[in-house]
């Protein structure tokens, strides 16, 4: 087995190289190797600590976090670096994260390549740094930068650290780094003095951190631990380590680690194992409305050439303007320079000519959610493209097999279900039709990753993974309206759980039309035993289609940032209950949460059972990346495991009682016993 830490001595300089691909994580083997290396370098003028590959140390080995800590422990290794009789120069490149940054802060000198990124992202796993990160960061970075990195998990470029003296120099090679620090006198970061935060400043930091955390506790723990840095390091660091180890067992950290591994598993579905992706450079997007223009902008931001096709010249011009607005926003947010914006827009053509799709490697339709319209479009489009060009539908609910019926080379056809707004939302459902080839799927996954999306494989069913679960969630929520709850009460309970929005806010935000059309398609096949609450249909009949129409479940007065509870809607709900002989009752927040989350998890279990999703991990990633499920809760399937089988079955029994014998099918839900 090759050494994960190698040491070479030359002309009084010790070169210590970490080589633990893919990210040089501080595994037990790396930690032991570093201690061994520190013994070997004693007596040298300088020890240069560097890493092989594309990055310096990018964190700890997360797979070790579920087991008892194995020696040597990282705090001991980090402290040994700082106490080394031979000064250690950390030569940094790529990303310097978590334990990697803790090692760097303990070094006598820090020199980074231009473009290096630094961070203390432990809060993203429900943890705080555990090897001196919260104690050295304020001393080295100052309070403001330390809070941004350790409490908010922000990455910072080398230039920002150089500006505050946290790195000594920037250099392109280790040899240049050595030259940059020769003659300097090092000082131990852990021994530097630190001015305590003023009470008002600490309160301001705590308020800001709590607001940004949205229910997570680790960011607040990180801030608390940093306030201990005014004490002697030897007294405060063990407290940091103890809190770090305690948080490893917290529900928040367990959930976030579940998501960490789920995202990695979902990125490599079994069908891709022997498949080869093809390059995608030229893209045709047909339909330039809210979704299509955002898809086009996303492709441009990834460096592709895009032909955006609309029904007429005026619509094409409007669509091009919408794309330009997305790119303008990217410039405003610092994601794109003004010059890059011009380059991206020069790669866009917008017209009403379907033949402008000729030569595209991939065509994505984003036209209205109507089967005949989509079928006719692909019948006209397919002859214009090469037999190897991918054909993708962005449908939210329709069957891709029906859309692509009769298209030559059906192995190239698939669904690419983006989420609105497509230039912001991370999820893309990659929908495998009956004859989609593995190479086509591999190409779609690679393309989605190029767009910086989170791709998840889905089979074909009404609504695929995410929207099918959303429909079950909405049905359960609408039963609550009929039985006694009001929209703002349900939404508030789900926000308190950590959801970005409740179910009724979500409907208003996305618009009611597509869900209304889906319900009408389902009318002919709906189980007659199913309880059907038609209050949402009544809203649509009143043309209350959501926020963009000015009214939905909520009223949207001019200038209001959020929807306002509407007495007219509440009267409509109460009238429905009265007309159906229902005695309304109140619902507790925890009851609302449990029933609606159980509905989500139950539908997710059915989706996995039917083979629509490859795993429960895929279901969790879909709901987190596309539907605002709080990441720190782990997803609906993880949540169901945490509450246990008995509680889950009780909730499903209550849901089934609300619509006897129909869609819940509680007996099919599977959770581990105990």
mmCIF file of C-alpha atoms in Angstrom, residues 132-484:
data_model
loop_
_atom_site.group_PDB
_atom_site.id
_atom_site.type_symbol
_atom_site.label_atom_id
_atom_site.label_comp_id
_atom_site.label_asym_id
_atom_site.label_seq_id
_atom_site.Cartn_x
_atom_site.Cartn_y
_atom_site.Cartn_z
ATOM 1 C CA UNK A 132 -8.772 24.145 17.329
ATOM 2 C CA UNK A 133 -10.614 25.736 14.418
ATOM 3 C CA UNK A 134 -12.930 27.856 16.544
ATOM 4 C CA UNK A 135 -10.024 28.857 18.808
ATOM 5 C CA UNK A 136 -7.473 29.813 16.176
ATOM 6 C CA UNK A 137 -9.844 31.335 13.595
ATOM 7 C CA UNK A 138 -10.757 34.504 15.541
ATOM 8 C CA UNK A 139 -7.097 35.009 16.499
ATOM 9 C CA UNK A 140 -5.940 34.623 12.894
ATOM 10 C CA UNK A 141 -8.835 36.041 10.863
ATOM 11 C CA UNK A 142 -10.544 38.518 13.166
ATOM 12 C CA UNK A 143 -14.098 38.113 14.423
ATOM 13 C CA UNK A 144 -16.000 39.075 11.276
ATOM 14 C CA UNK A 145 -14.231 36.749 8.862
ATOM 15 C CA UNK A 146 -14.122 33.945 11.415
ATOM 16 C CA UNK A 147 -17.891 34.114 11.966
ATOM 17 C CA UNK A 148 -18.556 34.088 8.224
ATOM 18 C CA UNK A 149 -16.415 30.992 7.762
ATOM 19 C CA UNK A 150 -17.149 28.961 10.901
ATOM 20 C CA UNK A 151 -20.806 29.908 11.533
ATOM 21 C CA UNK A 152 -22.074 30.465 7.992
ATOM 22 C CA UNK A 153 -19.831 27.919 6.289
ATOM 23 C CA UNK A 154 -18.670 30.466 3.714
ATOM 24 C CA UNK A 155 -15.640 29.830 1.521
ATOM 25 C CA UNK A 156 -13.129 32.645 1.202
ATOM 26 C CA UNK A 157 -10.478 33.167 -1.482
ATOM 27 C CA UNK A 158 -6.785 33.399 -0.698
ATOM 28 C CA UNK A 159 -6.868 37.104 -1.515
ATOM 29 C CA UNK A 160 -9.311 37.757 1.354
ATOM 30 C CA UNK A 161 -7.053 35.938 3.807
ATOM 31 C CA UNK A 162 -3.971 37.718 2.529
ATOM 32 C CA UNK A 163 -5.701 41.056 3.124
ATOM 33 C CA UNK A 164 -6.066 40.328 6.855
ATOM 34 C CA UNK A 165 -2.647 38.705 7.232
ATOM 35 C CA UNK A 166 -4.015 35.185 7.693
ATOM 36 C CA UNK A 167 -1.682 33.893 4.990
ATOM 37 C CA UNK A 168 1.861 35.123 4.661
ATOM 38 C CA UNK A 169 2.165 35.239 0.900
ATOM 39 C CA UNK A 170 0.868 33.858 -2.393
ATOM 40 C CA UNK A 171 3.076 31.781 -4.657
ATOM 41 C CA UNK A 172 2.701 29.365 -7.540
ATOM 42 C CA UNK A 173 5.229 26.731 -6.446
ATOM 43 C CA UNK A 174 6.460 25.292 -3.136
ATOM 44 C CA UNK A 175 9.941 26.599 -3.931
ATOM 45 C CA UNK A 176 8.582 30.137 -4.317
ATOM 46 C CA UNK A 177 6.734 29.670 -1.037
ATOM 47 C CA UNK A 178 9.960 28.770 0.766
ATOM 48 C CA UNK A 179 11.660 31.870 -0.636
ATOM 49 C CA UNK A 180 8.728 34.041 0.460
ATOM 50 C CA UNK A 181 9.002 33.134 4.156
ATOM 51 C CA UNK A 182 12.760 32.767 4.619
ATOM 52 C CA UNK A 183 13.988 35.122 7.274
ATOM 53 C CA UNK A 184 10.578 35.649 8.842
ATOM 54 C CA UNK A 185 9.932 34.895 12.501
ATOM 55 C CA UNK A 186 6.884 32.704 13.090
ATOM 56 C CA UNK A 187 4.394 33.130 15.928
ATOM 57 C CA UNK A 188 2.001 30.507 17.193
ATOM 58 C CA UNK A 189 -1.569 31.413 16.338
ATOM 59 C CA UNK A 190 -2.921 29.765 19.487
ATOM 60 C CA UNK A 191 -0.807 32.115 21.631
ATOM 61 C CA UNK A 192 -1.960 35.346 19.997
ATOM 62 C CA UNK A 193 -4.077 37.702 22.094
ATOM 63 C CA UNK A 194 -7.721 38.258 21.214
ATOM 64 C CA UNK A 195 -9.938 41.148 22.231
ATOM 65 C CA UNK A 196 -13.302 39.865 23.533
ATOM 66 C CA UNK A 197 -16.424 40.750 21.626
ATOM 67 C CA UNK A 198 -18.419 43.633 23.023
ATOM 68 C CA UNK A 199 -21.807 42.383 24.289
ATOM 69 C CA UNK A 200 -23.673 44.343 21.620
ATOM 70 C CA UNK A 201 -21.453 42.904 18.876
ATOM 71 C CA UNK A 202 -21.946 39.378 20.182
ATOM 72 C CA UNK A 203 -25.728 39.857 20.256
ATOM 73 C CA UNK A 204 -25.658 41.146 16.698
ATOM 74 C CA UNK A 205 -23.585 38.191 15.518
ATOM 75 C CA UNK A 206 -25.868 35.752 17.330
ATOM 76 C CA UNK A 207 -29.019 37.270 15.826
ATOM 77 C CA UNK A 208 -27.560 37.190 12.321
ATOM 78 C CA UNK A 209 -26.293 33.622 12.707
ATOM 79 C CA UNK A 210 -29.648 32.426 14.076
ATOM 80 C CA UNK A 211 -31.563 34.062 11.222
ATOM 81 C CA UNK A 212 -29.320 32.483 8.606
ATOM 82 C CA UNK A 213 -29.323 29.072 10.314
ATOM 83 C CA UNK A 214 -33.091 28.631 9.779
ATOM 84 C CA UNK A 215 -33.458 26.192 12.643
ATOM 85 C CA UNK A 216 -30.003 24.582 12.578
ATOM 86 C CA UNK A 217 -28.148 24.613 15.876
ATOM 87 C CA UNK A 218 -24.543 23.955 14.807
ATOM 88 C CA UNK A 219 -23.908 27.546 13.607
ATOM 89 C CA UNK A 220 -24.892 28.889 17.014
ATOM 90 C CA UNK A 221 -22.714 26.294 18.735
ATOM 91 C CA UNK A 222 -19.803 27.420 16.557
ATOM 92 C CA UNK A 223 -20.289 31.024 17.639
ATOM 93 C CA UNK A 224 -20.434 30.012 21.287
ATOM 94 C CA UNK A 225 -17.224 28.002 20.925
ATOM 95 C CA UNK A 226 -15.468 30.958 19.294
ATOM 96 C CA UNK A 227 -16.289 33.164 22.249
ATOM 97 C CA UNK A 228 -14.183 30.778 24.350
ATOM 98 C CA UNK A 229 -11.125 31.837 22.323
ATOM 99 C CA UNK A 230 -10.508 34.734 24.715
ATOM 100 C CA UNK A 231 -9.469 32.090 27.264
ATOM 101 C CA UNK A 232 -6.070 30.346 27.152
ATOM 102 C CA UNK A 233 -5.991 27.876 24.273
ATOM 103 C CA UNK A 234 -5.116 24.937 26.521
ATOM 104 C CA UNK A 235 -8.281 25.489 28.560
ATOM 105 C CA UNK A 236 -10.719 26.247 25.738
ATOM 106 C CA UNK A 237 -9.728 23.765 23.021
ATOM 107 C CA UNK A 238 -10.694 20.657 25.013
ATOM 108 C CA UNK A 239 -14.156 22.207 25.472
ATOM 109 C CA UNK A 240 -14.358 22.702 21.695
ATOM 110 C CA UNK A 241 -13.370 19.060 21.127
ATOM 111 C CA UNK A 242 -15.928 17.792 23.628
ATOM 112 C CA UNK A 243 -18.699 19.795 21.962
ATOM 113 C CA UNK A 244 -17.611 18.568 18.521
ATOM 114 C CA UNK A 245 -17.836 14.942 19.663
ATOM 115 C CA UNK A 246 -21.191 15.551 21.333
ATOM 116 C CA UNK A 247 -22.589 17.066 18.136
ATOM 117 C CA UNK A 248 -21.530 14.028 16.109
ATOM 118 C CA UNK A 249 -24.364 12.175 17.858
ATOM 119 C CA UNK A 250 -26.956 14.924 17.355
ATOM 120 C CA UNK A 251 -30.003 14.358 15.157
ATOM 121 C CA UNK A 252 -28.933 17.355 13.056
ATOM 122 C CA UNK A 253 -25.494 15.968 12.291
ATOM 123 C CA UNK A 254 -26.766 12.433 11.668
ATOM 124 C CA UNK A 255 -29.307 13.833 9.183
ATOM 125 C CA UNK A 256 -26.772 16.017 7.393
ATOM 126 C CA UNK A 257 -24.306 13.152 7.101
ATOM 127 C CA UNK A 258 -27.118 11.024 5.681
ATOM 128 C CA UNK A 259 -27.649 13.662 2.992
ATOM 129 C CA UNK A 260 -23.896 13.914 2.359
ATOM 130 C CA UNK A 261 -23.721 10.215 1.495
ATOM 131 C CA UNK A 262 -27.126 10.157 -0.218
ATOM 132 C CA UNK A 263 -26.074 12.822 -2.708
ATOM 133 C CA UNK A 264 -22.955 10.887 -3.582
ATOM 134 C CA UNK A 265 -24.863 7.629 -4.028
ATOM 135 C CA UNK A 266 -27.589 9.222 -6.140
ATOM 136 C CA UNK A 267 -25.005 10.781 -8.462
ATOM 137 C CA UNK A 268 -23.946 7.300 -9.615
ATOM 138 C CA UNK A 269 -27.032 5.162 -10.335
ATOM 139 C CA UNK A 270 -26.375 1.554 -11.290
ATOM 140 C CA UNK A 271 -27.470 2.045 -14.891
ATOM 141 C CA UNK A 272 -24.506 4.377 -15.518
ATOM 142 C CA UNK A 273 -21.776 1.957 -14.462
ATOM 143 C CA UNK A 274 -20.776 0.909 -17.989
ATOM 144 C CA UNK A 275 -22.216 3.897 -19.862
ATOM 145 C CA UNK A 276 -20.281 6.612 -21.696
ATOM 146 C CA UNK A 277 -21.469 10.233 -21.841
ATOM 147 C CA UNK A 278 -21.269 12.224 -25.058
ATOM 148 C CA UNK A 279 -20.278 15.897 -25.234
ATOM 149 C CA UNK A 280 -23.038 18.515 -25.332
ATOM 150 C CA UNK A 281 -22.076 21.908 -26.725
ATOM 151 C CA UNK A 282 -25.024 23.118 -28.830
ATOM 152 C CA UNK A 283 -28.479 23.198 -27.290
ATOM 153 C CA UNK A 284 -31.898 24.056 -28.652
ATOM 154 C CA UNK A 285 -34.550 25.183 -26.165
ATOM 155 C CA UNK A 286 -38.055 25.262 -27.586
ATOM 156 C CA UNK A 287 -40.356 27.480 -25.567
ATOM 157 C CA UNK A 288 -39.101 30.744 -24.124
ATOM 158 C CA UNK A 289 -41.507 31.337 -21.279
ATOM 159 C CA UNK A 290 -40.622 31.546 -17.606
ATOM 160 C CA UNK A 291 -39.129 28.037 -17.581
ATOM 161 C CA UNK A 292 -37.612 27.906 -21.073
ATOM 162 C CA UNK A 293 -35.797 31.237 -20.811
ATOM 163 C CA UNK A 294 -34.325 30.206 -17.446
ATOM 164 C CA UNK A 295 -33.169 26.858 -18.892
ATOM 165 C CA UNK A 296 -31.560 28.712 -21.790
ATOM 166 C CA UNK A 297 -29.803 31.091 -19.397
ATOM 167 C CA UNK A 298 -28.559 28.180 -17.296
ATOM 168 C CA UNK A 299 -27.047 26.546 -20.380
ATOM 169 C CA UNK A 300 -25.380 29.812 -21.396
ATOM 170 C CA UNK A 301 -23.919 30.222 -17.914
ATOM 171 C CA UNK A 302 -22.349 26.777 -18.353
ATOM 172 C CA UNK A 303 -20.647 27.914 -21.565
ATOM 173 C CA UNK A 304 -22.907 26.203 -24.116
ATOM 174 C CA UNK A 305 -24.340 27.683 -27.331
ATOM 175 C CA UNK A 306 -28.127 28.012 -27.253
ATOM 176 C CA UNK A 307 -30.809 28.398 -29.903
ATOM 177 C CA UNK A 308 -33.981 29.622 -28.160
ATOM 178 C CA UNK A 309 -37.086 29.063 -30.271
ATOM 179 C CA UNK A 310 -40.493 30.650 -29.728
ATOM 180 C CA UNK A 311 -43.808 30.723 -31.594
ATOM 181 C CA UNK A 312 -43.239 34.135 -33.224
ATOM 182 C CA UNK A 313 -40.659 36.897 -33.483
ATOM 183 C CA UNK A 314 -42.217 39.018 -30.737
ATOM 184 C CA UNK A 315 -42.248 36.133 -28.271
ATOM 185 C CA UNK A 316 -38.641 35.292 -29.204
ATOM 186 C CA UNK A 317 -37.589 38.871 -28.452
ATOM 187 C CA UNK A 318 -39.336 38.779 -25.066
ATOM 188 C CA UNK A 319 -37.637 35.448 -24.281
ATOM 189 C CA UNK A 320 -34.206 36.841 -25.211
ATOM 190 C CA UNK A 321 -34.806 39.790 -22.883
ATOM 191 C CA UNK A 322 -35.701 37.365 -20.082
ATOM 192 C CA UNK A 323 -32.442 35.489 -20.638
ATOM 193 C CA UNK A 324 -30.501 38.767 -20.541
ATOM 194 C CA UNK A 325 -32.167 39.645 -17.224
ATOM 195 C CA UNK A 326 -30.984 36.358 -15.696
ATOM 196 C CA UNK A 327 -27.431 37.085 -16.854
ATOM 197 C CA UNK A 328 -27.707 40.633 -15.505
ATOM 198 C CA UNK A 329 -28.616 39.136 -12.138
ATOM 199 C CA UNK A 330 -25.538 36.907 -12.303
ATOM 200 C CA UNK A 331 -23.374 39.995 -12.866
ATOM 201 C CA UNK A 332 -25.031 41.797 -9.943
ATOM 202 C CA UNK A 333 -24.336 38.811 -7.660
ATOM 203 C CA UNK A 334 -20.708 38.640 -8.760
ATOM 204 C CA UNK A 335 -21.154 35.278 -10.503
ATOM 205 C CA UNK A 336 -20.321 36.719 -13.916
ATOM 206 C CA UNK A 337 -18.250 39.650 -15.161
ATOM 207 C CA UNK A 338 -19.633 42.209 -17.574
ATOM 208 C CA UNK A 339 -17.335 40.855 -20.267
ATOM 209 C CA UNK A 340 -18.464 37.273 -19.622
ATOM 210 C CA UNK A 341 -22.073 38.410 -19.882
ATOM 211 C CA UNK A 342 -21.414 39.733 -23.381
ATOM 212 C CA UNK A 343 -19.695 36.494 -24.376
ATOM 213 C CA UNK A 344 -22.581 34.401 -23.063
ATOM 214 C CA UNK A 345 -25.217 36.496 -24.812
ATOM 215 C CA UNK A 346 -23.282 36.251 -28.077
ATOM 216 C CA UNK A 347 -23.740 32.473 -27.785
ATOM 217 C CA UNK A 348 -27.540 32.913 -27.814
ATOM 218 C CA UNK A 349 -29.803 33.079 -30.836
ATOM 219 C CA UNK A 350 -33.536 33.641 -30.411
ATOM 220 C CA UNK A 351 -35.997 33.140 -33.251
ATOM 221 C CA UNK A 352 -39.325 31.673 -34.337
ATOM 222 C CA UNK A 353 -37.616 29.293 -36.771
ATOM 223 C CA UNK A 354 -37.642 25.676 -35.643
ATOM 224 C CA UNK A 355 -34.901 24.932 -38.165
ATOM 225 C CA UNK A 356 -32.482 26.944 -36.030
ATOM 226 C CA UNK A 357 -32.345 23.798 -33.874
ATOM 227 C CA UNK A 358 -30.452 22.037 -36.680
ATOM 228 C CA UNK A 359 -27.058 20.867 -35.463
ATOM 229 C CA UNK A 360 -28.002 20.841 -31.781
ATOM 230 C CA UNK A 361 -26.557 18.069 -29.620
ATOM 231 C CA UNK A 362 -29.546 18.343 -27.294
ATOM 232 C CA UNK A 363 -33.052 19.744 -27.747
ATOM 233 C CA UNK A 364 -35.152 20.564 -24.677
ATOM 234 C CA UNK A 365 -38.826 21.410 -25.015
ATOM 235 C CA UNK A 366 -40.396 23.734 -22.457
ATOM 236 C CA UNK A 367 -43.769 24.401 -24.082
ATOM 237 C CA UNK A 368 -47.200 24.197 -22.464
ATOM 238 C CA UNK A 369 -48.089 21.084 -20.469
ATOM 239 C CA UNK A 370 -50.234 19.531 -23.208
ATOM 240 C CA UNK A 371 -49.565 16.070 -24.637
ATOM 241 C CA UNK A 372 -50.634 16.802 -28.209
ATOM 242 C CA UNK A 373 -48.608 20.014 -28.363
ATOM 243 C CA UNK A 374 -45.463 18.268 -27.152
ATOM 244 C CA UNK A 375 -45.931 15.278 -29.465
ATOM 245 C CA UNK A 376 -46.414 17.468 -32.510
ATOM 246 C CA UNK A 377 -43.351 19.508 -31.603
ATOM 247 C CA UNK A 378 -41.067 16.459 -31.458
ATOM 248 C CA UNK A 379 -42.536 15.044 -34.670
ATOM 249 C CA UNK A 380 -41.438 18.284 -36.394
ATOM 250 C CA UNK A 381 -38.164 18.613 -34.504
ATOM 251 C CA UNK A 382 -36.740 15.098 -34.791
ATOM 252 C CA UNK A 383 -36.075 15.213 -38.603
ATOM 253 C CA UNK A 384 -34.002 18.385 -38.140
ATOM 254 C CA UNK A 385 -31.508 16.757 -35.762
ATOM 255 C CA UNK A 386 -28.947 14.019 -36.175
ATOM 256 C CA UNK A 387 -29.989 10.524 -34.999
ATOM 257 C CA UNK A 388 -27.539 10.856 -32.095
ATOM 258 C CA UNK A 389 -28.882 14.172 -30.784
ATOM 259 C CA UNK A 390 -30.741 13.906 -27.482
ATOM 260 C CA UNK A 391 -34.419 14.838 -27.317
ATOM 261 C CA UNK A 392 -35.623 15.919 -23.871
ATOM 262 C CA UNK A 393 -38.999 16.949 -22.513
ATOM 263 C CA UNK A 394 -39.278 19.198 -19.476
ATOM 264 C CA UNK A 395 -42.749 17.898 -18.652
ATOM 265 C CA UNK A 396 -43.733 17.945 -14.995
ATOM 266 C CA UNK A 397 -46.397 15.234 -15.123
ATOM 267 C CA UNK A 398 -46.930 13.799 -18.622
ATOM 268 C CA UNK A 399 -45.676 10.388 -19.782
ATOM 269 C CA UNK A 400 -42.491 10.795 -21.880
ATOM 270 C CA UNK A 401 -43.261 7.495 -23.613
ATOM 271 C CA UNK A 402 -46.455 9.020 -24.984
ATOM 272 C CA UNK A 403 -44.703 12.274 -25.890
ATOM 273 C CA UNK A 404 -42.004 10.459 -27.894
ATOM 274 C CA UNK A 405 -44.260 7.843 -29.476
ATOM 275 C CA UNK A 406 -43.144 7.173 -33.068
ATOM 276 C CA UNK A 407 -39.896 9.183 -32.826
ATOM 277 C CA UNK A 408 -36.965 7.464 -34.613
ATOM 278 C CA UNK A 409 -34.076 6.315 -32.394
ATOM 279 C CA UNK A 410 -36.122 6.353 -29.162
ATOM 280 C CA UNK A 411 -33.029 5.423 -27.147
ATOM 281 C CA UNK A 412 -32.016 9.111 -27.266
ATOM 282 C CA UNK A 413 -35.299 10.352 -25.756
ATOM 283 C CA UNK A 414 -35.722 11.212 -22.078
ATOM 284 C CA UNK A 415 -37.142 13.647 -19.590
ATOM 285 C CA UNK A 416 -35.104 16.518 -18.175
ATOM 286 C CA UNK A 417 -37.360 17.946 -15.502
ATOM 287 C CA UNK A 418 -35.954 21.270 -14.325
ATOM 288 C CA UNK A 419 -37.426 23.133 -11.375
ATOM 289 C CA UNK A 420 -38.498 26.748 -11.279
ATOM 290 C CA UNK A 421 -36.643 29.058 -11.340
ATOM 291 C CA UNK A 422 -34.374 26.826 -13.418
ATOM 292 C CA UNK A 423 -31.290 29.043 -13.092
ATOM 293 C CA UNK A 424 -31.467 28.800 -9.286
ATOM 294 C CA UNK A 425 -33.032 25.474 -8.295
ATOM 295 C CA UNK A 426 -30.496 22.654 -8.047
ATOM 296 C CA UNK A 427 -32.633 19.610 -8.781
ATOM 297 C CA UNK A 428 -33.018 18.044 -12.202
ATOM 298 C CA UNK A 429 -34.983 14.806 -12.479
ATOM 299 C CA UNK A 430 -33.467 12.654 -15.239
ATOM 300 C CA UNK A 431 -36.475 10.645 -16.424
ATOM 301 C CA UNK A 432 -35.784 7.288 -18.026
ATOM 302 C CA UNK A 433 -38.358 6.414 -20.667
ATOM 303 C CA UNK A 434 -39.007 2.816 -21.718
ATOM 304 C CA UNK A 435 -36.269 2.780 -24.367
ATOM 305 C CA UNK A 436 -33.816 5.416 -23.094
ATOM 306 C CA UNK A 437 -30.269 4.071 -23.385
ATOM 307 C CA UNK A 438 -27.701 4.068 -20.570
ATOM 308 C CA UNK A 439 -25.399 6.268 -22.703
ATOM 309 C CA UNK A 440 -28.192 8.824 -23.055
ATOM 310 C CA UNK A 441 -28.684 8.832 -19.297
ATOM 311 C CA UNK A 442 -24.935 9.155 -18.720
ATOM 312 C CA UNK A 443 -24.873 12.127 -21.099
ATOM 313 C CA UNK A 444 -27.790 13.733 -19.271
ATOM 314 C CA UNK A 445 -26.143 13.247 -15.867
ATOM 315 C CA UNK A 446 -22.873 14.754 -17.095
ATOM 316 C CA UNK A 447 -24.744 17.660 -18.678
ATOM 317 C CA UNK A 448 -26.717 18.332 -15.490
ATOM 318 C CA UNK A 449 -23.531 18.359 -13.436
ATOM 319 C CA UNK A 450 -22.010 20.801 -15.914
ATOM 320 C CA UNK A 451 -25.006 23.036 -15.211
ATOM 321 C CA UNK A 452 -24.197 22.662 -11.483
ATOM 322 C CA UNK A 453 -27.427 20.792 -10.913
ATOM 323 C CA UNK A 454 -28.183 17.811 -8.699
ATOM 324 C CA UNK A 455 -29.377 15.072 -11.075
ATOM 325 C CA UNK A 456 -31.583 12.254 -9.784
ATOM 326 C CA UNK A 457 -32.751 9.306 -11.882
ATOM 327 C CA UNK A 458 -36.509 8.740 -12.038
ATOM 328 C CA UNK A 459 -38.747 6.255 -13.742
ATOM 329 C CA UNK A 460 -42.019 7.193 -15.409
ATOM 330 C CA UNK A 461 -45.166 7.835 -13.392
ATOM 331 C CA UNK A 462 -47.549 10.763 -13.037
ATOM 332 C CA UNK A 463 -45.407 13.526 -11.525
ATOM 333 C CA UNK A 464 -42.233 11.396 -11.403
ATOM 334 C CA UNK A 465 -40.673 11.408 -7.915
ATOM 335 C CA UNK A 466 -41.044 14.953 -6.658
ATOM 336 C CA UNK A 467 -44.415 16.068 -7.990
ATOM 337 C CA UNK A 468 -46.053 12.728 -7.262
ATOM 338 C CA UNK A 469 -45.023 13.109 -3.623
ATOM 339 C CA UNK A 470 -46.100 16.737 -3.677
ATOM 340 C CA UNK A 471 -49.581 15.690 -4.832
ATOM 341 C CA UNK A 472 -49.935 13.323 -1.871
ATOM 342 C CA UNK A 473 -48.698 16.055 0.462
ATOM 343 C CA UNK A 474 -51.207 18.518 -0.961
ATOM 344 C CA UNK A 475 -54.101 16.070 -0.677
ATOM 345 C CA UNK A 476 -53.351 15.529 3.001
ATOM 346 C CA UNK A 477 -53.052 19.298 3.527
ATOM 347 C CA UNK A 478 -56.372 19.933 1.792
ATOM 348 C CA UNK A 479 -58.070 17.333 4.008
ATOM 349 C CA UNK A 480 -56.886 19.451 6.935
ATOM 350 C CA UNK A 481 -58.510 22.540 5.411
ATOM 351 C CA UNK A 482 -61.810 20.722 5.062
ATOM 352 C CA UNK A 483 -61.555 19.349 8.609
ATOM 353 C CA UNK A 484 -60.716 22.579 10.393
#
